[in-house]
mmCIF file of C-alpha atoms in Angstrom:
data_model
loop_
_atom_site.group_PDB
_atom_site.id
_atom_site.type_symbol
_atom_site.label_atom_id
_atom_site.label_comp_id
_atom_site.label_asym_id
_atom_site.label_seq_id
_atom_site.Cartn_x
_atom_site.Cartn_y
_atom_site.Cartn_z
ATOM 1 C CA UNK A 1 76.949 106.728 121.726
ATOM 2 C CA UNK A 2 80.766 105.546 119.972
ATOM 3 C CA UNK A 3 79.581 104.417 116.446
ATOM 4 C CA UNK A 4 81.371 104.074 113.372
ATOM 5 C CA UNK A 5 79.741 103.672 110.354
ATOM 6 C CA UNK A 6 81.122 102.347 107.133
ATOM 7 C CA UNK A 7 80.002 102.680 103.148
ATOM 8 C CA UNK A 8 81.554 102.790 99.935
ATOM 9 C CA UNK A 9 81.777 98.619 99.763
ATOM 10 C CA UNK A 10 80.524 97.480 96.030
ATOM 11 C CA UNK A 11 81.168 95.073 93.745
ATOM 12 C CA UNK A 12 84.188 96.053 90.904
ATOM 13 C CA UNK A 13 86.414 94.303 88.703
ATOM 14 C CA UNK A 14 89.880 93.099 89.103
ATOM 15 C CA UNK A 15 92.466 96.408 88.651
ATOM 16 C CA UNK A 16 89.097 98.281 89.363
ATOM 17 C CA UNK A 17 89.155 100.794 92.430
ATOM 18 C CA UNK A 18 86.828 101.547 95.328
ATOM 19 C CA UNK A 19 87.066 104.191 98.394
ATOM 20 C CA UNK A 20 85.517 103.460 101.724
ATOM 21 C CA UNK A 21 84.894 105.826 103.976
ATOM 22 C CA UNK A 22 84.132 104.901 107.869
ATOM 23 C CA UNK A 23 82.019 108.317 109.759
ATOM 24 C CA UNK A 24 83.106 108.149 113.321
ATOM 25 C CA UNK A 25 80.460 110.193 116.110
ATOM 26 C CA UNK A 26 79.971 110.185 119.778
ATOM 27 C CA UNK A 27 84.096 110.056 120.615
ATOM 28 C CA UNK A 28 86.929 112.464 119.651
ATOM 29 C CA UNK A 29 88.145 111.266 116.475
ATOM 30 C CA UNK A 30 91.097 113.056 116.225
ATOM 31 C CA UNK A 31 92.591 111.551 119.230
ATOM 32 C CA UNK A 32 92.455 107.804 118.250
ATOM 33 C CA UNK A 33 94.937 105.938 115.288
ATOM 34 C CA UNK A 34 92.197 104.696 113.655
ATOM 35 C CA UNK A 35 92.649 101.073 111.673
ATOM 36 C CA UNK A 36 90.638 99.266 108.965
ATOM 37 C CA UNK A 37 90.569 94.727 109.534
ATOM 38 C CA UNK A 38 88.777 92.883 106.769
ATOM 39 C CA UNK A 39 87.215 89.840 106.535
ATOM 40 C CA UNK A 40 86.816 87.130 103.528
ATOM 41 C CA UNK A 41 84.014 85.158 103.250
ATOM 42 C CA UNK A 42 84.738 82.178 105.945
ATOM 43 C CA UNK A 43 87.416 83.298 107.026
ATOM 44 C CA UNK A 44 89.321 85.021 109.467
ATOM 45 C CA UNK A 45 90.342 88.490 110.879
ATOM 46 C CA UNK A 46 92.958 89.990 108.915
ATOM 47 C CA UNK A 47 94.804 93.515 109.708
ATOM 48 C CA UNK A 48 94.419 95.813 106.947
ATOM 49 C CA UNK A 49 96.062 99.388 107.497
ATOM 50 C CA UNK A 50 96.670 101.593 110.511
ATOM 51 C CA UNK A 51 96.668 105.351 110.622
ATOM 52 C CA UNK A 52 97.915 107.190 113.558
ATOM 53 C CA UNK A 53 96.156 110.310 115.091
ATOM 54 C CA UNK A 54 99.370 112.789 115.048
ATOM 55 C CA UNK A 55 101.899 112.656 112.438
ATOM 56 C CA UNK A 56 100.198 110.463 109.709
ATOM 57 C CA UNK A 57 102.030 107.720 110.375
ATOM 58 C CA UNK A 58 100.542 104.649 108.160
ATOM 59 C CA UNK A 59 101.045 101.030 108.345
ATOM 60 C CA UNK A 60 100.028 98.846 105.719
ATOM 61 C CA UNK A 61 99.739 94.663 105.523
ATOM 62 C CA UNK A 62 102.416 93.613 102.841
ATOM 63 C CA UNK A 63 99.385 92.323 100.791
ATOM 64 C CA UNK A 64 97.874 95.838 100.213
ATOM 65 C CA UNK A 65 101.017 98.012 100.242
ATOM 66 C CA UNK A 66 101.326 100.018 97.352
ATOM 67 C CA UNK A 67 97.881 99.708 96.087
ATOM 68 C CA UNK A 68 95.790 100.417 99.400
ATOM 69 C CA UNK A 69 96.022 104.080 100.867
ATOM 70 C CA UNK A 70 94.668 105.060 104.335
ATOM 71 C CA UNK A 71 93.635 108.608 105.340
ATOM 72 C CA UNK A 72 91.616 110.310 107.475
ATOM 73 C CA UNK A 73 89.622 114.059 107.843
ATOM 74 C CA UNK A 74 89.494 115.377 111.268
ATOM 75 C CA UNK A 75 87.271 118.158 110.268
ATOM 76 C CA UNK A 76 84.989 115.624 109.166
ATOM 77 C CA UNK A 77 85.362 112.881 111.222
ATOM 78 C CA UNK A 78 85.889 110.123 109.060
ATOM 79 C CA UNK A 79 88.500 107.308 108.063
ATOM 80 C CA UNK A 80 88.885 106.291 103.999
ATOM 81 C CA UNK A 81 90.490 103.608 102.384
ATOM 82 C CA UNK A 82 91.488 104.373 98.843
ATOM 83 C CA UNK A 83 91.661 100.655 97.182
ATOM 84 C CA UNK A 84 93.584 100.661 93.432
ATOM 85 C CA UNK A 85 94.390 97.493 91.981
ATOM 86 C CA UNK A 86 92.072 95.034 93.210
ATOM 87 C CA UNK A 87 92.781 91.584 92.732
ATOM 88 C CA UNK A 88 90.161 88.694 93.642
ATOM 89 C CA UNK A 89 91.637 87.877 96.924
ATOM 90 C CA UNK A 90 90.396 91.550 98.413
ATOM 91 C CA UNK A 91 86.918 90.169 98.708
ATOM 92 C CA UNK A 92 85.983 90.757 102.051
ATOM 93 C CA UNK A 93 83.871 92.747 104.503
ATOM 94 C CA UNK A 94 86.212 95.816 105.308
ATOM 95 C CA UNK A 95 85.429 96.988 109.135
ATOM 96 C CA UNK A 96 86.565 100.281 110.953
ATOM 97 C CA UNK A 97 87.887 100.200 114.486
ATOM 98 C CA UNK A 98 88.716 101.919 116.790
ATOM 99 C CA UNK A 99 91.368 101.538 119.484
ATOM 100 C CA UNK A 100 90.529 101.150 123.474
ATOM 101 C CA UNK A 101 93.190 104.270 124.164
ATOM 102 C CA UNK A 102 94.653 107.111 122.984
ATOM 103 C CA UNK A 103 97.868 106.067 123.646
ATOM 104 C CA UNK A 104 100.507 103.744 125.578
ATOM 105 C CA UNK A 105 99.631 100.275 125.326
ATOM 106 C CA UNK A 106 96.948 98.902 122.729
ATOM 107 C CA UNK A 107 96.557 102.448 121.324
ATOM 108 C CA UNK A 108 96.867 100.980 117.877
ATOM 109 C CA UNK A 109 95.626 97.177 118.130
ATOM 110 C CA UNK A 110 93.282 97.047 120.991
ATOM 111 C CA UNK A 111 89.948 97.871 119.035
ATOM 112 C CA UNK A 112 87.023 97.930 120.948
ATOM 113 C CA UNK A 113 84.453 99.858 119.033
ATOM 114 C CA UNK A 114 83.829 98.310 115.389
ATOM 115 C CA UNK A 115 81.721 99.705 112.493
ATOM 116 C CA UNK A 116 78.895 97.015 110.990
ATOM 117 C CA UNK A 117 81.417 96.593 108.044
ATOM 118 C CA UNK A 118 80.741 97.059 104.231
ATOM 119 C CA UNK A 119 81.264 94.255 101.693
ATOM 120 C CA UNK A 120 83.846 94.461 99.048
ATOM 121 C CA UNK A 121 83.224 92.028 96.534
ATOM 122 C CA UNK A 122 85.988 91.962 93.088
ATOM 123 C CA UNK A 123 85.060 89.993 90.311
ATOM 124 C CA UNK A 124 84.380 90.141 87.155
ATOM 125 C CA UNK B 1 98.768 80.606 107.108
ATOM 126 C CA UNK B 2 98.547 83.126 110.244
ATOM 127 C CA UNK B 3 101.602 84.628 112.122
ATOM 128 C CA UNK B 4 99.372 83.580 115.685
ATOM 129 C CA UNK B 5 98.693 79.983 115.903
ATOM 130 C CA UNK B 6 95.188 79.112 117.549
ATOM 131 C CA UNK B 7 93.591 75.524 117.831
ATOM 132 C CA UNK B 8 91.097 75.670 115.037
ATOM 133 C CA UNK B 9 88.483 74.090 117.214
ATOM 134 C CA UNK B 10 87.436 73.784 121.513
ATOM 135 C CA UNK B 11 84.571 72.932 123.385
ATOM 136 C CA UNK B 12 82.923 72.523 126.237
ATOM 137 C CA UNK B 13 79.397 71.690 128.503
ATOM 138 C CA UNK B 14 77.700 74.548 130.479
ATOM 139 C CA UNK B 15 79.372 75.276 132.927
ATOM 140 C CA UNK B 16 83.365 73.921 132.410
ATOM 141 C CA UNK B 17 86.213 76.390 131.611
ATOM 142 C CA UNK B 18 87.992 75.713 129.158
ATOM 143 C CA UNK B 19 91.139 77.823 127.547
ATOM 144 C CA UNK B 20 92.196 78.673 123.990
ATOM 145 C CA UNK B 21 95.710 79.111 123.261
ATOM 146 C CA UNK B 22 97.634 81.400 120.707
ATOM 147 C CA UNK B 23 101.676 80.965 119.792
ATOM 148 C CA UNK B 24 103.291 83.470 118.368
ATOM 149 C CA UNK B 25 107.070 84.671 118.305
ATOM 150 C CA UNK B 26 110.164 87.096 119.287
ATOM 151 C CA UNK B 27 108.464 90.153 117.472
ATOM 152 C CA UNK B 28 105.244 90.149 118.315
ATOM 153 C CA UNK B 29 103.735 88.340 122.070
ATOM 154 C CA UNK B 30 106.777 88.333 123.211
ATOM 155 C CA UNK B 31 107.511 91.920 123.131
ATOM 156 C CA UNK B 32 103.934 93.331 122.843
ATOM 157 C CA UNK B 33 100.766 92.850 124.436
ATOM 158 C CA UNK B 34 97.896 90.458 123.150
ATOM 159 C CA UNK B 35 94.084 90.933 122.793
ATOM 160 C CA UNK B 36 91.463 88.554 122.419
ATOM 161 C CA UNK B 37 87.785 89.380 119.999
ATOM 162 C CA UNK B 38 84.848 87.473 120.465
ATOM 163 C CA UNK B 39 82.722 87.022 117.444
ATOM 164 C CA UNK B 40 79.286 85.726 117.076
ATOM 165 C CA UNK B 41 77.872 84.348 113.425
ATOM 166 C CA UNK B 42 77.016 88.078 111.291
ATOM 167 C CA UNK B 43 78.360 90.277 113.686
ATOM 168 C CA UNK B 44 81.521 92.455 114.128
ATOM 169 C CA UNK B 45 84.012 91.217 116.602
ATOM 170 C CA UNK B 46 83.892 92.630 120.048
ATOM 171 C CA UNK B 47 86.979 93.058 122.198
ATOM 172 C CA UNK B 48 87.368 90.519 124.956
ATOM 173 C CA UNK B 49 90.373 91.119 126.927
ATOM 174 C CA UNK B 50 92.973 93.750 126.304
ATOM 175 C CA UNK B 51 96.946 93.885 126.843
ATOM 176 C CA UNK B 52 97.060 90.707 127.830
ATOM 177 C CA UNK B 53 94.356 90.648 131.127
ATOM 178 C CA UNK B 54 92.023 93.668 130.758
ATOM 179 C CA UNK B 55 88.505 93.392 130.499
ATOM 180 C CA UNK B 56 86.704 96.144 128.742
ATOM 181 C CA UNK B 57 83.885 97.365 130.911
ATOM 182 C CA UNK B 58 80.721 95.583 130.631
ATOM 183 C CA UNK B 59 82.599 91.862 130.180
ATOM 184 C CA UNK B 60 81.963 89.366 132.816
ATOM 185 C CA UNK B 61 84.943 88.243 134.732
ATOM 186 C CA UNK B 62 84.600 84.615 133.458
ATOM 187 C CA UNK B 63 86.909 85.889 130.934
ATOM 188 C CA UNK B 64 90.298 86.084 131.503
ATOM 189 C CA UNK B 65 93.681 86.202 129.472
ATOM 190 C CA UNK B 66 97.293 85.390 130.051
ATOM 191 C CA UNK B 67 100.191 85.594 128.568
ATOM 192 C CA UNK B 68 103.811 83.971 129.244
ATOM 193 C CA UNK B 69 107.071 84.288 126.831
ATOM 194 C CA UNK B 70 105.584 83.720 123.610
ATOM 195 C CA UNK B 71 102.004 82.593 124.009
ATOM 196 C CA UNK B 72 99.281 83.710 125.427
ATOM 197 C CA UNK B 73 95.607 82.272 126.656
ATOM 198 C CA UNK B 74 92.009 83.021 127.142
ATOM 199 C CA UNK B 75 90.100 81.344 129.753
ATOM 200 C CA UNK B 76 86.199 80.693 129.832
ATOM 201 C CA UNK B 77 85.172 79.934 133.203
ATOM 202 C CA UNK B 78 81.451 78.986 133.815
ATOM 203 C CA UNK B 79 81.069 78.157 130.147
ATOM 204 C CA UNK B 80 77.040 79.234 128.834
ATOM 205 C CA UNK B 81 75.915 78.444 125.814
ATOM 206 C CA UNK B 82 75.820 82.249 125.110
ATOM 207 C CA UNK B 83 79.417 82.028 124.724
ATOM 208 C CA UNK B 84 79.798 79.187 121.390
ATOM 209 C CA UNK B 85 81.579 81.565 119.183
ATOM 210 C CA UNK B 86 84.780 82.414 117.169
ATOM 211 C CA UNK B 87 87.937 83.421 119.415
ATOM 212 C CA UNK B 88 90.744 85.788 117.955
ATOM 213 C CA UNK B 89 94.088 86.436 119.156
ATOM 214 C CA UNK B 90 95.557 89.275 118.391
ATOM 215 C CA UNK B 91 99.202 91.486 118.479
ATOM 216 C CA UNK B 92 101.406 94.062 116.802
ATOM 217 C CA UNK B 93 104.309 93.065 115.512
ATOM 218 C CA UNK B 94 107.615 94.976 115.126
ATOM 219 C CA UNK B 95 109.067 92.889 111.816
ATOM 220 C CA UNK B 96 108.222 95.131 108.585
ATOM 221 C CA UNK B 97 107.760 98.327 109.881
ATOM 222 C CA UNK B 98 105.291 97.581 112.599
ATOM 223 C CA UNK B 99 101.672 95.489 111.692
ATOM 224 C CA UNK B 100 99.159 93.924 113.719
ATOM 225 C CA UNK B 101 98.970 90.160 113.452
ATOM 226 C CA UNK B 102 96.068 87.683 114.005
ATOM 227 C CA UNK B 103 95.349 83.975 114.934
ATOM 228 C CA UNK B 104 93.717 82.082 112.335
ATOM 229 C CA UNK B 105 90.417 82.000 115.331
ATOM 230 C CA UNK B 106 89.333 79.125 117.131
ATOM 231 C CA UNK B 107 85.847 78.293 117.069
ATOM 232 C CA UNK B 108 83.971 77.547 120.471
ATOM 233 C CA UNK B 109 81.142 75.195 120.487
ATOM 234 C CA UNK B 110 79.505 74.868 123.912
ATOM 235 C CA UNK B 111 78.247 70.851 124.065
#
């Protein structure tokens, strides 16, 4: 069975970090860009970071460039998010997906296998 | 504000079809492909239709998606009360590097 499974979520102050990690299983990991899409409370989908499978090619959302970081660890078969700075407005469940293909069209947006999400919450 | 713009509301009785629209721009539905997520209240979104008019496997054919210049549409034919969720449009963008965009979501209540 595809599964992803996030953890690291917490609660931390503003300019606090966190790191999520996201353990993939039951597809080969190395093969897929692998994104993260968050979630505030109420609200709606919003693109976080991208990573593609060859190359390391990264793509970030203006909002968390510079202070977000996304890697990955084929050997392991998991997808982190390194989160420095956080401000208020990060709040949010923080899900893992992963695309319908390899590659050609919707190999980095089409996501049809999401983790269960873990909550970031910043506040002091 | 999103980049995609989505009614923020639709609905329906058992049964209709009814269609949700999303407007974008230049860099992103009209040069790229669109996808649509259902999501139910609690859950993780689950892909719908993908670039532009693919189902994934295991999702009925009452859903369907279209896209022309820059918008695109999902279509709910046979509308079940099983279906009274939150609709997302979604597409990458080419401004800033590349980025995925989304609709602000639409929420479907089924009358």
């Amino acid at each position: 069975e595809v599964q992803l499974l996030e953890s690291g979520g917490g609660l931390v102050q503003p300019g606090g970090s966190l790191r999520l990690s996201c353990a993939a299983s039951g597809f080969t990991f190395s093969s897929y860009a692998m994104s993260w899409v968050r979630q505030a409370p109420g609200k709606g989908l919003g693109w976080v970071s991208t990573l593609r499978s060859a190359g390391g090619r990264t793509y970030y959302a203006d909002s968390v460039k510079g202070r977000f970081t996304i890697s990955r660890d084929n050997a392991k078969n998991t997808l982190y998010l390194q989160m420095n700075s956080l401000r208020a407005e990060d709040t949010a469940i923080y899900y893992c997906a992963k695309p319908i293909t390899t590659s050609g069209l919707g190999d980095l947006d089409a996501y049809d296998v999401w983790g269960q999400g873990t909550m970031v919450t910043v506040s002091s | 504000q999103s980049v995609l713009t989505q009614p923020p509301s639709a609905s329906g009785t058992p049964g209709q079809r009814v269609t949700i629209s999303c407007s974008g721009s230049s860099s992103n539905i009209a040069v790229n492909t669109v996808n649509w997520y259902q999501q139910l209240p609690g859950t993780a979104p689950k892909l719908l239709i993908y670039t532009n008019d693919q189902r994934p496997s295991g999702v009925p054919d009452r859903f369907s998606g279209s896209k022309s210049g820059t918008s695109a549409s999902l279509a709910i034919s046979g509308l079940q009360s099983e279906d009274e969720a939150d609709y997302y449009c979604a597409a990458w963008d080419n401004r800033l590097n590349g980025h995925v965009v989304f609709g602000g979501g639409t929420k479907l209540t089924v009358l």
